[in-house]
Coordinates of C-alpha atoms in Angstrom, one line a residue:
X2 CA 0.0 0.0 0.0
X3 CA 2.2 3.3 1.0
X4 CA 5.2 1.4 2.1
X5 CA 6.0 -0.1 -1.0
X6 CA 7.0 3.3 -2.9
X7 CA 10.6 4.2 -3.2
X8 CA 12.6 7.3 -1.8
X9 CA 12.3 9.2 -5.2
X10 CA 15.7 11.0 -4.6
X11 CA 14.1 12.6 -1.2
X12 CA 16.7 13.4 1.8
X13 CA 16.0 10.3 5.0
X14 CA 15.6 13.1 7.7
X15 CA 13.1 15.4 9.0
X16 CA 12.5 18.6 6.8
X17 CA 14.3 21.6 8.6
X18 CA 11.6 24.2 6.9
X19 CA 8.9 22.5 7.4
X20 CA 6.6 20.5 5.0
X21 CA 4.3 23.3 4.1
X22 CA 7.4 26.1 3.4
X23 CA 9.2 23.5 1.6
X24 CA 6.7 22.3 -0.5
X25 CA 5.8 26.0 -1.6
X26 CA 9.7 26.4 -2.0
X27 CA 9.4 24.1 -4.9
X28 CA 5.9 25.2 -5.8
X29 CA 3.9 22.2 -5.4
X30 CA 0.9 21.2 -3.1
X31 CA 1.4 19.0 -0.2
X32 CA 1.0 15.5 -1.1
X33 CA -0.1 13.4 1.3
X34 CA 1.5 10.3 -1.2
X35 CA 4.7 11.7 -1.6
X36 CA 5.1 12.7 1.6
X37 CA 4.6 9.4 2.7
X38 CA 6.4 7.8 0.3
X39 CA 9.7 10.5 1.6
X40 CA 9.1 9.6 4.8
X41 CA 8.4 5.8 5.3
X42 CA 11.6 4.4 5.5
X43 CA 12.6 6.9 8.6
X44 CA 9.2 5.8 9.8
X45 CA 9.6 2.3 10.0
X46 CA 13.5 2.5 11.8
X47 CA 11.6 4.5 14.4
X48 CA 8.8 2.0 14.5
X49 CA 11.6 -0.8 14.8
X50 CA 13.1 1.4 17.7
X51 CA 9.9 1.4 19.6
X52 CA 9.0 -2.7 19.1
X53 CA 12.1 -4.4 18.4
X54 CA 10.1 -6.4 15.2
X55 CA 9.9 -5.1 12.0
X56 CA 7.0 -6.7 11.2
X57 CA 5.5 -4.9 14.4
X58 CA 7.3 -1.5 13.0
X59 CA 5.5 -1.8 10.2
X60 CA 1.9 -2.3 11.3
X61 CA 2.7 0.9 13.8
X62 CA 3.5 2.5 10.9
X63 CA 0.6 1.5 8.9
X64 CA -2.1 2.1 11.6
X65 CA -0.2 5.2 12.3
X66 CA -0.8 6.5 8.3
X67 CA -4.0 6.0 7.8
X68 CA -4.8 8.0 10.9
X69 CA -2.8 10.6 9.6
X70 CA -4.6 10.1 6.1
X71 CA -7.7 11.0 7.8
X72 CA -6.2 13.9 9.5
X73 CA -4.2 15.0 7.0
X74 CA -5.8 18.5 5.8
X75 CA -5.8 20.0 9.5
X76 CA -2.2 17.7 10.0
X77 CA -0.6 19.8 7.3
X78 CA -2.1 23.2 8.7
X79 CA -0.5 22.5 11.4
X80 CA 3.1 22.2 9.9
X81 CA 3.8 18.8 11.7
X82 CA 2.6 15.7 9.6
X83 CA 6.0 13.5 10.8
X84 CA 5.4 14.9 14.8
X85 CA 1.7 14.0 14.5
X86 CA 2.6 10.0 13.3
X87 CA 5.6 9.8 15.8
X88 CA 3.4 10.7 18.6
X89 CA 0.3 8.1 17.0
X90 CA 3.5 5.9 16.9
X91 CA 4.6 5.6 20.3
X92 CA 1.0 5.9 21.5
X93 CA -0.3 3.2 19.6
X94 CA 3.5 1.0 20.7
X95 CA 2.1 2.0 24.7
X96 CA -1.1 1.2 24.4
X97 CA -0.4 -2.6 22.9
X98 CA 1.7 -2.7 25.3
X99 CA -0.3 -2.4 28.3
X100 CA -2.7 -4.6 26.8
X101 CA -0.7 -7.7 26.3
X102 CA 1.7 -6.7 29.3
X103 CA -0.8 -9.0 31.8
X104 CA -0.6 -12.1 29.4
X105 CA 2.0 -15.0 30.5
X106 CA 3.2 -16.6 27.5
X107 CA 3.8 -20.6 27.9
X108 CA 5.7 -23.0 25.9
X109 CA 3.0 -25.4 26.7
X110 CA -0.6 -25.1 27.1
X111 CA -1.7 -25.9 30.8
X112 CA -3.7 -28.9 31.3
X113 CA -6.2 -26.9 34.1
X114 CA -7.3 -23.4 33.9
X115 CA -5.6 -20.6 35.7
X116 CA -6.9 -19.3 38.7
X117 CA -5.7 -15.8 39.9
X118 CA -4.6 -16.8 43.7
X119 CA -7.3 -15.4 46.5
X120 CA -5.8 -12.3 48.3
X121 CA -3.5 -13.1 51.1
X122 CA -5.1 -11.1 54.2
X123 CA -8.6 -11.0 54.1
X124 CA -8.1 -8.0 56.7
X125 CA -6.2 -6.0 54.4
X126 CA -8.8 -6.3 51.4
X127 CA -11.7 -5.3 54.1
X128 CA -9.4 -2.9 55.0
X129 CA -9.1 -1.1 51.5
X130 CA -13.2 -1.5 50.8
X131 CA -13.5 0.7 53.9
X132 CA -12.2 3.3 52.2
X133 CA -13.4 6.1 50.7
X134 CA -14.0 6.0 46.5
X135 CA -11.4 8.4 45.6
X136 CA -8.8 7.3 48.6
X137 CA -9.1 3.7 47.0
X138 CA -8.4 4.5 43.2
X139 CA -5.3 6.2 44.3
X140 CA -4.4 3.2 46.0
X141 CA -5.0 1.0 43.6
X142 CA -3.3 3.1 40.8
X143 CA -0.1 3.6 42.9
X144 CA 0.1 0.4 44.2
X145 CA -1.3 -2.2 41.7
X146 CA -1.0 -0.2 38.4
X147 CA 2.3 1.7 39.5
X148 CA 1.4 5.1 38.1
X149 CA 3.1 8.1 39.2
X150 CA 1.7 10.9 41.1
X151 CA 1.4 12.8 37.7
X152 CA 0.0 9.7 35.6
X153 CA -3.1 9.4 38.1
X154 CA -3.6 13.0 38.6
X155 CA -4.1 13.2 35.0
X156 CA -6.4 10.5 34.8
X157 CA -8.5 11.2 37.7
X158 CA -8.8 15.1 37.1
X159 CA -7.1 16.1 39.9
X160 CA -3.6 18.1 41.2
X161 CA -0.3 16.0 42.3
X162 CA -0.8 17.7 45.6
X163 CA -4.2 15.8 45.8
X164 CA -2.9 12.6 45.0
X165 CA -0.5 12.5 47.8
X166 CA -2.7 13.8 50.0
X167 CA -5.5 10.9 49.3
X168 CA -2.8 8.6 49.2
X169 CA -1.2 9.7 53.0
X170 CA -4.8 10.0 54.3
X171 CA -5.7 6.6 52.5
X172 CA -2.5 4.8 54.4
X173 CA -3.2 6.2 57.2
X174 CA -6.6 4.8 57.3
X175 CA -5.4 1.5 56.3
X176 CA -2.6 1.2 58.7
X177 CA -4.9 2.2 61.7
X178 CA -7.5 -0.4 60.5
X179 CA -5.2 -3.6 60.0
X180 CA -3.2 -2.4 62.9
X181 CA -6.5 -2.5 64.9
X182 CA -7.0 -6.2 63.4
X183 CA -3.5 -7.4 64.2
X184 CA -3.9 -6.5 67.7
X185 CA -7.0 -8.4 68.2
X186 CA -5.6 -11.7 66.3
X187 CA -2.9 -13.8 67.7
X188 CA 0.8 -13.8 66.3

């Protein structure tokens, strides 16, 4: 499809002017075609950089096009066609990512199903439905997803400063509860 077409004498390297000023330089109209087709083979080194597979570079690059195909009038406004794919790029490269980073790949296929262990401490899980909605997300997100202060701040709406401060107030709460528990159980 876009990938088979050949460099056509065009320099491997972003354009230093810009695609719109360079373009008008020469006196032609952006071409979403031959800008691909001047692009592509950067494309798909920085696609191998992100996955390590070229055949994985070069469906990141492909899903990463035809977004930009769609795009492309406003994309070109803006100056930035090859910032625009880079950035679909790595976002597409983080979000397959976190969906396969939960699977556990096997040489052999298990001969029962697997069954995700029951929590350890009963207390501790009562402990954490005690507490309030927004003190348990940040919990959860800091502690089971490992997002940073400024990762769950952006994804629940709210300042850094808040985060912490649910997340002390949270730990608190949780540490006076299943201290509470420990003290009635025996040792």
């Amino acid at each position: 499809m876009w990938l088979s077409g050949g460099r056509r004498g065009v320099v491997d390297h972003p354009p230093s002017g810009g695609v719109r000023r360079e373009a008008e330089a020469l006196g032609e109209a952006v071409d979403f075609e031959r800008w691909v087709a001047s692009r592509a083979p950067a494309l798909l080194r920085y696609g191998y950089v992100l996955t390590g597979s070229p055949h994985d570079a070069a469906d990141l690059v492909q899903e990463a096009l035809v977004r930009l195909r769609s795009a492309w009038p406003r994309v070109v406004r803006k100056d930035d066609p090859e910032g625009y794919v880079r950035t679909t790029m790595a976002r597409q490269h983080v979000s397959a990512w976190r969906r396969t980073r939960r699977e556990t790949l096997t040489a052999a296929v298990p001969d029962a199903a697997h069954h995700d262990p029951l929590p350890p401490d009963d207390a501790l899980w009562q402990a954490l439905t005690a507490l309030p909605r927004r003190q348990r997300t940040v919990v959860v997100l800091r502690y089971y997803e490992a997002l940073s202060d400024e990762e769950i701040a952006v994804r629940l709406g709210i300042s850094r400063g808040t985060v912490r401060s649910q997340a002390s107030r949270a730990l608190d709460k949780l540490r006076e509860s299943y201290d509470h528990h420990l003290e009635g159980s025996p040792r």
